[in-house]
CSV table of C-alpha atoms in Angstrom, one decimal:
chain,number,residue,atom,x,y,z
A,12,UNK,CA,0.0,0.0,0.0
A,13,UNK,CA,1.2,3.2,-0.7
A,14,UNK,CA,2.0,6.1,1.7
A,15,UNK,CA,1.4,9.3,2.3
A,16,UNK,CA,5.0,10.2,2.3
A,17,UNK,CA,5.5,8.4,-1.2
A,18,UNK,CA,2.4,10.5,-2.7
A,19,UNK,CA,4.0,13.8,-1.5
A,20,UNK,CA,7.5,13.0,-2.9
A,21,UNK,CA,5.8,12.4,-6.4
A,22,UNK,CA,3.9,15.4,-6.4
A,23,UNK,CA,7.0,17.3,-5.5
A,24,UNK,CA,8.3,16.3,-9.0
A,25,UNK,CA,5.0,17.8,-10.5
A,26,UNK,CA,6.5,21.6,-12.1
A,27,UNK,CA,3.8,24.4,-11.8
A,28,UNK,CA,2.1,25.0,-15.3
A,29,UNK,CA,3.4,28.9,-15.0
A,30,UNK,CA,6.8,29.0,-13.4
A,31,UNK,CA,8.1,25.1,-13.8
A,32,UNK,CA,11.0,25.9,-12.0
A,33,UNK,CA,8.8,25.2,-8.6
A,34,UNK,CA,6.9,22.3,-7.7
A,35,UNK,CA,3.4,22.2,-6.9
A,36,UNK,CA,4.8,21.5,-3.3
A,37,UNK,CA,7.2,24.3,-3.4
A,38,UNK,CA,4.4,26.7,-4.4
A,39,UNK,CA,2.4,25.5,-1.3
A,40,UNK,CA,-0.3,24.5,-2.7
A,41,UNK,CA,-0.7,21.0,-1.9
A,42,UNK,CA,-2.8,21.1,2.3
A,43,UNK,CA,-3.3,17.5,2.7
A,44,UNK,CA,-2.1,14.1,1.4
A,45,UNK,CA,-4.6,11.2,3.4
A,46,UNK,CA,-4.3,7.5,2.4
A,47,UNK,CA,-6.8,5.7,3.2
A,48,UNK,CA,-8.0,2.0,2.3
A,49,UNK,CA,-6.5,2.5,-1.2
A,50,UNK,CA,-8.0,5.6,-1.8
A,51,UNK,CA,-5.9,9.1,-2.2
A,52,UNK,CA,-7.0,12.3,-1.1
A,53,UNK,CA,-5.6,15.4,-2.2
A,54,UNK,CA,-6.4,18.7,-1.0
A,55,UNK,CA,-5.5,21.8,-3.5
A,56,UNK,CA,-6.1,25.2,-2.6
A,57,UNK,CA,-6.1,28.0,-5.3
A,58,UNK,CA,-3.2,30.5,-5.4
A,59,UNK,CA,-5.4,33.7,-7.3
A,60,UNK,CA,-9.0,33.2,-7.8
A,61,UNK,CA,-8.6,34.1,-11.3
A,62,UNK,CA,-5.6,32.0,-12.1
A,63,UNK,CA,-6.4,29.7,-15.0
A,64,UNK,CA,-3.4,27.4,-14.4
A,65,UNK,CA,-6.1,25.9,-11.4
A,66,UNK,CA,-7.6,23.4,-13.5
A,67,UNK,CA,-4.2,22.5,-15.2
A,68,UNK,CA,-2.6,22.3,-11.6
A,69,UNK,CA,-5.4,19.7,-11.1
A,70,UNK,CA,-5.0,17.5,-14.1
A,71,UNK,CA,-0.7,17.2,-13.6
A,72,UNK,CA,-1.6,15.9,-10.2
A,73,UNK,CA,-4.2,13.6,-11.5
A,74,UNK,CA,-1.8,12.4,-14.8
A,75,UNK,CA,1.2,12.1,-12.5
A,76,UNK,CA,-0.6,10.2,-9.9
A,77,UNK,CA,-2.4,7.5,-13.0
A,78,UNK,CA,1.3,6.8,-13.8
A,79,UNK,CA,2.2,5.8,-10.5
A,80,UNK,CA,-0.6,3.0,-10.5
A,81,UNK,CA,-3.2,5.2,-8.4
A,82,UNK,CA,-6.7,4.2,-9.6
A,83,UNK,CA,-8.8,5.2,-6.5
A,84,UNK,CA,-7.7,9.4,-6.2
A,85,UNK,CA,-9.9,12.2,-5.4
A,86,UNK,CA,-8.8,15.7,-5.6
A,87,UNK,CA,-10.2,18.4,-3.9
A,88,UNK,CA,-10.2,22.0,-3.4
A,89,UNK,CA,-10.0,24.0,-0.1
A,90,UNK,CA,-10.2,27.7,0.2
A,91,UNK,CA,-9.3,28.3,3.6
A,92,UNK,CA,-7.2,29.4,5.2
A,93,UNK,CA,-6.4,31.3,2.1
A,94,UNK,CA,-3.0,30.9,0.0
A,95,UNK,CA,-0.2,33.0,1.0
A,96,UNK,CA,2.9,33.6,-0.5
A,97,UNK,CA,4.5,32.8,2.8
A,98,UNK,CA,3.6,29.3,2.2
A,99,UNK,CA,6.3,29.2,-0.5
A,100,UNK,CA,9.0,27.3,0.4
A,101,UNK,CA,12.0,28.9,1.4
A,102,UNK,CA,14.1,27.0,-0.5
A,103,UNK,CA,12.1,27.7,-3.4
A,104,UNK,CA,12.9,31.3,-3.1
A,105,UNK,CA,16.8,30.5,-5.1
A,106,UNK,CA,15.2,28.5,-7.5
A,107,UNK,CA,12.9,31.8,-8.3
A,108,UNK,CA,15.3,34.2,-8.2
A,109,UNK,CA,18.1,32.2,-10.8
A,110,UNK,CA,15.0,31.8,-12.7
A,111,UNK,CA,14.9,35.5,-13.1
A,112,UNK,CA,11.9,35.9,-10.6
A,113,UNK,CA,12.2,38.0,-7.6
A,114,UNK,CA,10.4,36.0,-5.2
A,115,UNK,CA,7.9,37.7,-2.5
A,116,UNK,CA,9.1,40.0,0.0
A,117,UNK,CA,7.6,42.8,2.1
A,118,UNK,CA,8.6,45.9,0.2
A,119,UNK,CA,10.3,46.6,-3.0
A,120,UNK,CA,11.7,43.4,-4.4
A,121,UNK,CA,15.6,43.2,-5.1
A,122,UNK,CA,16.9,42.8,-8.9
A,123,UNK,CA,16.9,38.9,-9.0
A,124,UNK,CA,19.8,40.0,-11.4
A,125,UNK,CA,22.5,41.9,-9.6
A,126,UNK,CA,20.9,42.0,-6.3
A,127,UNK,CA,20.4,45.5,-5.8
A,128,UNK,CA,17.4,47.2,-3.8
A,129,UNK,CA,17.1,50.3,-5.9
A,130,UNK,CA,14.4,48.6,-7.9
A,131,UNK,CA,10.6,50.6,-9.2
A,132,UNK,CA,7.6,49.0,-9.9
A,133,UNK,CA,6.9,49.5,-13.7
A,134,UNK,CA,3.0,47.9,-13.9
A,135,UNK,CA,1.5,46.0,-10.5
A,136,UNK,CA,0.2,43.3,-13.3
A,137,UNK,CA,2.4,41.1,-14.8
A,138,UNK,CA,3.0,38.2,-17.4
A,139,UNK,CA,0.9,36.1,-14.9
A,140,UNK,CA,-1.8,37.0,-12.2
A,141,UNK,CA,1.0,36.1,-9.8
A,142,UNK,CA,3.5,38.5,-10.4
A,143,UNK,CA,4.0,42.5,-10.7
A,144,UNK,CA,7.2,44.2,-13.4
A,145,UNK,CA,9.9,45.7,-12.1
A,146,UNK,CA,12.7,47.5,-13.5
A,147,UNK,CA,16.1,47.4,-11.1
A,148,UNK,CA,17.4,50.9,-11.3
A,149,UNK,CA,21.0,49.5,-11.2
A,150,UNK,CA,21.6,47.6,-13.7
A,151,UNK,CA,18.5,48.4,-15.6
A,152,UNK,CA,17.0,45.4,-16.4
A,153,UNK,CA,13.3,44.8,-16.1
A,154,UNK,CA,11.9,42.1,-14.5
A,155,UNK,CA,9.1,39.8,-12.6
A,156,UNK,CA,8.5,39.9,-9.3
A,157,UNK,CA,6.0,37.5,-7.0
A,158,UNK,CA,3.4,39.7,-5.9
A,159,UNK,CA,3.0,39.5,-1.9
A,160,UNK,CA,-0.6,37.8,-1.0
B,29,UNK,CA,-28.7,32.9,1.6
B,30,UNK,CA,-29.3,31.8,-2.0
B,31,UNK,CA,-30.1,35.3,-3.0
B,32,UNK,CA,-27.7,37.1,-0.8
B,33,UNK,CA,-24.6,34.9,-2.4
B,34,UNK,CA,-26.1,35.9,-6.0
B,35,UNK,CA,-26.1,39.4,-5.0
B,36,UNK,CA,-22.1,38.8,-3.8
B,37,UNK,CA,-21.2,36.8,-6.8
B,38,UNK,CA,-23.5,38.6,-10.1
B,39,UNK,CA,-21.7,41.5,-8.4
B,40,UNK,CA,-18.1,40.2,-9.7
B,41,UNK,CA,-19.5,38.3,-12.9
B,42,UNK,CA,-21.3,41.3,-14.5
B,43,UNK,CA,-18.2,43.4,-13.4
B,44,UNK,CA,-15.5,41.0,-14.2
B,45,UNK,CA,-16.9,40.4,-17.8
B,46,UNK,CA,-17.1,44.1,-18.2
B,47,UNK,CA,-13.5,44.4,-17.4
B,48,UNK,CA,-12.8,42.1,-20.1
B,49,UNK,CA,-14.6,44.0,-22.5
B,50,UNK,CA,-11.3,45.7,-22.2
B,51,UNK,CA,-9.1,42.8,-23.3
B,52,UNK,CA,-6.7,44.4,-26.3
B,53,UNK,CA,-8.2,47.4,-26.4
B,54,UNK,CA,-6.4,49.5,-23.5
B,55,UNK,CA,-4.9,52.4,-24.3
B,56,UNK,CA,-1.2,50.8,-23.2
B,57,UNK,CA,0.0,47.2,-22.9
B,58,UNK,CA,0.4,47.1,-19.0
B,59,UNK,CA,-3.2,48.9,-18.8
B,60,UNK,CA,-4.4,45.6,-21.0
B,61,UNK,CA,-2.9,43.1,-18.7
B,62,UNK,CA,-3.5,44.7,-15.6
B,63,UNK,CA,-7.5,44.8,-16.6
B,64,UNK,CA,-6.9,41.5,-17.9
B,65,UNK,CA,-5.7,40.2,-14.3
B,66,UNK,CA,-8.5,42.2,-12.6
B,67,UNK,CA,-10.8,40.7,-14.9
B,68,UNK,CA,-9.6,37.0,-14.2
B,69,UNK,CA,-9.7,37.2,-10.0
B,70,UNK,CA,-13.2,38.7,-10.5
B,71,UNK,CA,-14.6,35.9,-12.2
B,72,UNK,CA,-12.4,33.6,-10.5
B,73,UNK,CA,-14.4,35.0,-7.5
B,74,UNK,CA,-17.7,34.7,-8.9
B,75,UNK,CA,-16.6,31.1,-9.4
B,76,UNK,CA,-16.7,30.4,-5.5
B,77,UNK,CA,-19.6,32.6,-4.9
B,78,UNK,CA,-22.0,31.2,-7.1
B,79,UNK,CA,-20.4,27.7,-6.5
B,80,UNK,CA,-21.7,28.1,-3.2
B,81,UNK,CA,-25.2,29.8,-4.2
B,82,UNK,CA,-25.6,26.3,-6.3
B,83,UNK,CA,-25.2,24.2,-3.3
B,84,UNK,CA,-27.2,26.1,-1.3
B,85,UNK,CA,-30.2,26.1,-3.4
B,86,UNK,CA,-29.4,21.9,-3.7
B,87,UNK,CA,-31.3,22.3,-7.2
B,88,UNK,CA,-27.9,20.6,-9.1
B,89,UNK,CA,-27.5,24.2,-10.5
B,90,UNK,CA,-23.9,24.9,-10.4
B,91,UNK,CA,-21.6,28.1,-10.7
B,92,UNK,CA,-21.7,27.9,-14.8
B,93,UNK,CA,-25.2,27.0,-14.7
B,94,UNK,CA,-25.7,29.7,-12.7
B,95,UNK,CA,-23.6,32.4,-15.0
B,96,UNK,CA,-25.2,31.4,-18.5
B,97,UNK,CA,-28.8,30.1,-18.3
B,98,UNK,CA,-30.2,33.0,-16.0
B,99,UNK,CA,-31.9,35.8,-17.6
B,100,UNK,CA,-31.3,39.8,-16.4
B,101,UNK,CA,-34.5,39.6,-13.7
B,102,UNK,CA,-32.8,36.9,-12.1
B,103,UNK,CA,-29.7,39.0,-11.5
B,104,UNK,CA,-28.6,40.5,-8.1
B,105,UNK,CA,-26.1,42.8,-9.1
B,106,UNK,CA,-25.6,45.9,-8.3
B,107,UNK,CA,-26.1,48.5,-11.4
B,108,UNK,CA,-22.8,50.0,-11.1
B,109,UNK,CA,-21.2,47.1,-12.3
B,110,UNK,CA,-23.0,47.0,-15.7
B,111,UNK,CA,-22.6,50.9,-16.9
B,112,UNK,CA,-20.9,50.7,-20.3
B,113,UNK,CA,-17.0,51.2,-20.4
B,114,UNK,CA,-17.4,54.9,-22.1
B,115,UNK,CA,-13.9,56.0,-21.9
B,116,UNK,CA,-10.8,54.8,-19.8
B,117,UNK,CA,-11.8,57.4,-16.8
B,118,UNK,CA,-15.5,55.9,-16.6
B,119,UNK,CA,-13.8,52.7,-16.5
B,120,UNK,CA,-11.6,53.6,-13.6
B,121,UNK,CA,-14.0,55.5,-11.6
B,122,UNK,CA,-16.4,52.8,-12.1
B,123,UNK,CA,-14.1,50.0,-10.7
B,124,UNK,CA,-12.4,53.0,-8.0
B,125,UNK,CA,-16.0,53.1,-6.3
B,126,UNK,CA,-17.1,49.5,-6.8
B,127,UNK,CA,-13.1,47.9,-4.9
B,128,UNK,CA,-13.5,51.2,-2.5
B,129,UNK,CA,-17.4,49.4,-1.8
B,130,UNK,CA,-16.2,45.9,-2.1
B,131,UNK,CA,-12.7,45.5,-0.1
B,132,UNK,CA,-14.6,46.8,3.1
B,133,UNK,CA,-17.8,44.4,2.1
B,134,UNK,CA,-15.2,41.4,1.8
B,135,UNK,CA,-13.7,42.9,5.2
B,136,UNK,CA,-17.0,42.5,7.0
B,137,UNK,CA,-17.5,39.2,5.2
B,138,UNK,CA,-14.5,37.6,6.5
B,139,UNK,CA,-16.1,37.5,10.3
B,140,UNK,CA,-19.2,35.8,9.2
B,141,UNK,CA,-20.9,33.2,11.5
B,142,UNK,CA,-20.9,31.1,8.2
B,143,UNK,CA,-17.6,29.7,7.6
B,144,UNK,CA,-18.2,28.8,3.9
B,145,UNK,CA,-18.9,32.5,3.5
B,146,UNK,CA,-15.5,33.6,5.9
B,147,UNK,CA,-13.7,31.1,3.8
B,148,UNK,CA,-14.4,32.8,0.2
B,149,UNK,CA,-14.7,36.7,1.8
B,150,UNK,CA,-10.8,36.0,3.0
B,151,UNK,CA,-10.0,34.7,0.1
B,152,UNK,CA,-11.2,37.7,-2.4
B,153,UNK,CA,-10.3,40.5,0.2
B,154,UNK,CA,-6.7,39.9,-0.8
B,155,UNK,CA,-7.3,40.3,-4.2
B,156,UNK,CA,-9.5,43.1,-3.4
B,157,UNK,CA,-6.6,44.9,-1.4
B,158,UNK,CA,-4.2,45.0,-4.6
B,159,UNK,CA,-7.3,46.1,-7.2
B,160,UNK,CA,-8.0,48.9,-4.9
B,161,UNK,CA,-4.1,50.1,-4.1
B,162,UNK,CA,-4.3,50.6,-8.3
B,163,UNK,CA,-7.8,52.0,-8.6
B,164,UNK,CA,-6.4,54.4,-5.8
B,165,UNK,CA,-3.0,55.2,-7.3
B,166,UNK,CA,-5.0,55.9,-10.9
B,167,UNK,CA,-7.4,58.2,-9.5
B,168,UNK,CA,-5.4,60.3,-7.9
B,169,UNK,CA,-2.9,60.2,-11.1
B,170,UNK,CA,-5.4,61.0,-13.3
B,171,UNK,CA,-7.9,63.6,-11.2
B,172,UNK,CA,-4.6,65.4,-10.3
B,173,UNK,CA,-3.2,65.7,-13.7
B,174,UNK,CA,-3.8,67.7,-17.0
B,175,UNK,CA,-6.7,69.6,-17.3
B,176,UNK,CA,-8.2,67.2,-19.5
B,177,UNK,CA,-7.7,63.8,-17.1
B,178,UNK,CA,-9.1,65.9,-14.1
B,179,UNK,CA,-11.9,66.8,-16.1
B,180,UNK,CA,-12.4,63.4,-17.6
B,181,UNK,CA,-12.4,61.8,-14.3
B,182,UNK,CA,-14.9,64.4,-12.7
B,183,UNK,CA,-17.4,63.9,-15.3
B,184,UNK,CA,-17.1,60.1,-15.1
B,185,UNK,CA,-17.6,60.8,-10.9
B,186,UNK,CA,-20.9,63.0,-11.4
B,187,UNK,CA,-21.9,60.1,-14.0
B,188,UNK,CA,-21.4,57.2,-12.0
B,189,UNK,CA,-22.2,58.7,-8.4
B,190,UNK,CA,-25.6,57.9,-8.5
B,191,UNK,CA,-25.1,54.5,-8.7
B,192,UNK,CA,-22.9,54.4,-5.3
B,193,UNK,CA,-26.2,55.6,-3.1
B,194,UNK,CA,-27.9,51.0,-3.7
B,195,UNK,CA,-24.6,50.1,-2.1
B,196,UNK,CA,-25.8,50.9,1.3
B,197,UNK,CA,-29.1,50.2,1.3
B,198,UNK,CA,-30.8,47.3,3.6
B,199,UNK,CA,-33.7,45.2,2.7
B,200,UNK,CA,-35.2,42.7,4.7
B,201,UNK,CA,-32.7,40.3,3.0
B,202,UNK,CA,-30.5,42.3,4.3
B,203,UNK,CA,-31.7,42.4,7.9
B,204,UNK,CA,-32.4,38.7,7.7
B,205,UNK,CA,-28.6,37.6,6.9
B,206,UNK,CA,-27.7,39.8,10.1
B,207,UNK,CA,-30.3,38.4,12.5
B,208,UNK,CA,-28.8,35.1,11.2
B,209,UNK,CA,-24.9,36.5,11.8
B,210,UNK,CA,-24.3,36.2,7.9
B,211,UNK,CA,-23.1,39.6,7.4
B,212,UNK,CA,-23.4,43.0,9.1
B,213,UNK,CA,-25.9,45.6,7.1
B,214,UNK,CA,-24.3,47.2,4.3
B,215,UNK,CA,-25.3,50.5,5.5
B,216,UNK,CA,-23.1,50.2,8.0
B,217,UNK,CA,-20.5,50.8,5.8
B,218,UNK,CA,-21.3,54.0,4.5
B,219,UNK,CA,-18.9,55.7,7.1
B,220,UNK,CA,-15.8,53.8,6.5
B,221,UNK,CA,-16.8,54.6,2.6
B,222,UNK,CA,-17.4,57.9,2.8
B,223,UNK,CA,-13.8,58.7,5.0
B,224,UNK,CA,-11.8,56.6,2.6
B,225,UNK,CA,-13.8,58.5,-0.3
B,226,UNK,CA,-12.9,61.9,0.9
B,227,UNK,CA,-9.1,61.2,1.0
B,228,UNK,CA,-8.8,59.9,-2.0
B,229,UNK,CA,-10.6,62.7,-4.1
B,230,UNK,CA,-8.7,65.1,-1.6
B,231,UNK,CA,-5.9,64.0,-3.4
B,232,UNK,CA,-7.3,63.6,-6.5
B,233,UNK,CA,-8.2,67.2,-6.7
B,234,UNK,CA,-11.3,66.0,-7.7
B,235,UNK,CA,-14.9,67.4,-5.7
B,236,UNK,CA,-17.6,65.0,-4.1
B,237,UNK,CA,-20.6,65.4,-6.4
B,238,UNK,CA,-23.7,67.1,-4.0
B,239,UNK,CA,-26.9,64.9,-5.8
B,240,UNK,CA,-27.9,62.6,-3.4
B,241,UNK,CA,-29.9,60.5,-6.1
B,242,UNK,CA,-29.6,57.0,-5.7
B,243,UNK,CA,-30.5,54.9,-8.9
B,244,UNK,CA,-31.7,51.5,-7.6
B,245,UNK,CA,-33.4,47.9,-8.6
B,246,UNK,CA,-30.5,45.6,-9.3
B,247,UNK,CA,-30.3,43.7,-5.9
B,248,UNK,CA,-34.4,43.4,-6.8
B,249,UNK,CA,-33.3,42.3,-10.3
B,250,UNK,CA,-34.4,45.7,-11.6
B,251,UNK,CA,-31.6,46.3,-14.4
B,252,UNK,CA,-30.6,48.7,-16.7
B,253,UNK,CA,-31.0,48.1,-20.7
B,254,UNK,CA,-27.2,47.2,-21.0
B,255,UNK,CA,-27.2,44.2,-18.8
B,256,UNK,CA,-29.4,42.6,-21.4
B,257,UNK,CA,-26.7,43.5,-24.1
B,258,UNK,CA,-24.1,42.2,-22.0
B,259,UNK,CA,-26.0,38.8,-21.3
B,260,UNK,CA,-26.3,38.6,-25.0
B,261,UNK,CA,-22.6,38.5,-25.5
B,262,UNK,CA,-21.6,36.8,-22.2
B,263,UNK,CA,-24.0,33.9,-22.4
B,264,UNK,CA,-24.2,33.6,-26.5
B,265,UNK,CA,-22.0,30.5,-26.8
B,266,UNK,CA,-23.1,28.2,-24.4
B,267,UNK,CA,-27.0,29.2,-24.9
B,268,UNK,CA,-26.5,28.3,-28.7
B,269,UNK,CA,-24.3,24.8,-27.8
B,270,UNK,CA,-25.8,23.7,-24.4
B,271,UNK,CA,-23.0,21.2,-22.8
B,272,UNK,CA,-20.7,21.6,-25.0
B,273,UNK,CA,-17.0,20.7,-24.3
B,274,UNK,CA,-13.6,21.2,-26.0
């Protein structure tokens, strides 16, 4: 029979649809793994209402989770407590950043480039529900930075 | 309940597909994807709220059911949320006085006695935070900045002000969801509105229309001609090909 533990270590190879560098267990996003007489329960809770990678996040968990030999799964969603960014692992935070993605922090994000603070915000939206654009006053370049939620 | 969920969640539909009407037309790319992402959370939003309203009426109606096969007297919204576009500054002040309305409404929401209701209010008061810190920000920008954006943006406030007054109003629906410790009385938000109103336009440079006319009906289901028009467009496609799936 399988375990829990075993379920979370193959969901941490699933990549997030938006920013594959994280897992969907890095993101925080996976609240509860329960085994129980063969059947797998997943609990997924949304990251922004609006994000449309939901439904994809739902259907990697699901094809990774078939190829592993799980027949009986059931995956649901749960709301609360709400996402927050400080569920992001902090580990995750370095992959972000050599990704090119300043990850969340209180405040004006730092150039995930050449580390500098002096950064401005160029447009609260950016390529992704998740994140705002920035351009680092240092060295110039723009980039993306997590939005704090 | 059934009706007081439709009135939280035809609130964001009618709104967030308004947004959308927006969608590569903006005047600049970041204003395009900003409206975009604004439009998204909304109907993600209405996605929980009338996901709820479904299985609380126990009728096997669920959130799209909900959204497309409901004609405009069945919808709660408010009639703010389905003035036209008009130009970028109606647009603005339109969604300025609806997040203003709506953060503190998803504020009192999050303490409800229901916990399916606290669950989705502190979800979407997040979201709500960030919409209004940039309907803010644009407001004052624009109200306080050539003579033509100031006076675009007051017109648009003496155009859309009336529609601000149904906001606070409480019906017996209303006092019924309090008695049952649902939510507190919209009215009782009018002072937190009206203080956070006031600094903004303050530094907007724009002035506080005086007409106290309140235009009213859409929590009855009492709409304006344009929602029709907008349910035309919005619910065309799956009204044409019921259940159909790609």
């Amino acid at each position: 029979m399988v375990e829990a533990a075993q379920i979370w270590q193959w969901l941490s190879e699933v990549p997030d649809p938006e920013i594959p560098v994280l897992s969907l267990v890095d993101l925080g996003v996976i609240r509860a793994v329960e085994v129980m007489d063969g059947m797998v329960r997943i609990k997924v809770t949304p990251t922004y209402s609006g994000c449309p990678a939901t439904t994809f996040i739902n259907l990697d968990i699901e094809a990774k989770l078939r190829s592993k030999g799980i027949e009986k799964l059931q995956i649901e969603p749960q709301i609360a407590p709400p996402w927050s960014t400080d569920w992001i692992k902090p580990e995750a935070h370095e992959k972000l950043r050599e990704y090119g993605i300043a990850p969340p922090r209180p405040g004006q994000p730092y150039c995930p480039r050449c580390g500098a603070a002096d950064t401005e915000l160029l447009s609260q939206f950016g390529s992704t529900p998740c994140k705002s654009h920035y351009r680092c006053t240092a060295c110039l370049e723009p980039f993306d930075a997590f939005k704090c939620l | 309940m059934f009706e007081f969920l439709l009135r939280m969640g035809d609130n964001t539909l009618v709104l967030g597909h308004r947004v959308s009407e927006w969608c590569g037309h903006s005047p600049v790319l970041e204003e395009d994807i900003a409206l975009a992402n604004i439009a998204l959370d909304l109907i993600g939003q209405t996605r929980m709220w009338l996901g709820l309203a479904g299985e609380v009426e126990g009728q096997g109606r669920d959130a799209d059911a909900l959204a497309f096969r409901r004609d405009a007297w069945d919808f709660r919204n408010l009639l703010i949320v389905e003035r036209p576009n008009r130009d970028y500054g109606h647009t603005l002040m339109r969604q300025f006085l609806f997040d203003l309305w709506h953060h503190e409404r998803l504020a009192d929401l999050c303490l409800s006695d229901d916990d399916r209701v606290a669950g989705i209010a502190a979800k979407c008061v997040k979201e709500a935070d960030y919409h209004l810190e940039r309907s803010k920000d644009l407001i004052i920008r624009l109200g306080d900045g050539t003579p033509e954006s100031h006076a675009r943006m007051q017109d648009a406030l003496e155009a859309i002000w009336p529609y601000t007054g149904e906001m606070f109003e409480n019906d017996a629906l209303d006092q019924a969801m309090f008695e049952a410790g649902i939510s507190p009385l919209p009215g009782s938000q009018k002072p937190r509105f009206d203080a956070a109103l006031e600094d903004t336009l303050a530094k907007a440079t724009l002035k506080r229309p005086e007409n106290g006319f309140a235009r009213k009906g859409g929590r009855k289901g009492v709409h304006s001609e344009d929602l029709g028009h907008l349910l035309a467009s919005m619910q065309f496609l799956p009204r044409a090909y019921p259940d159909a799936r790609w």
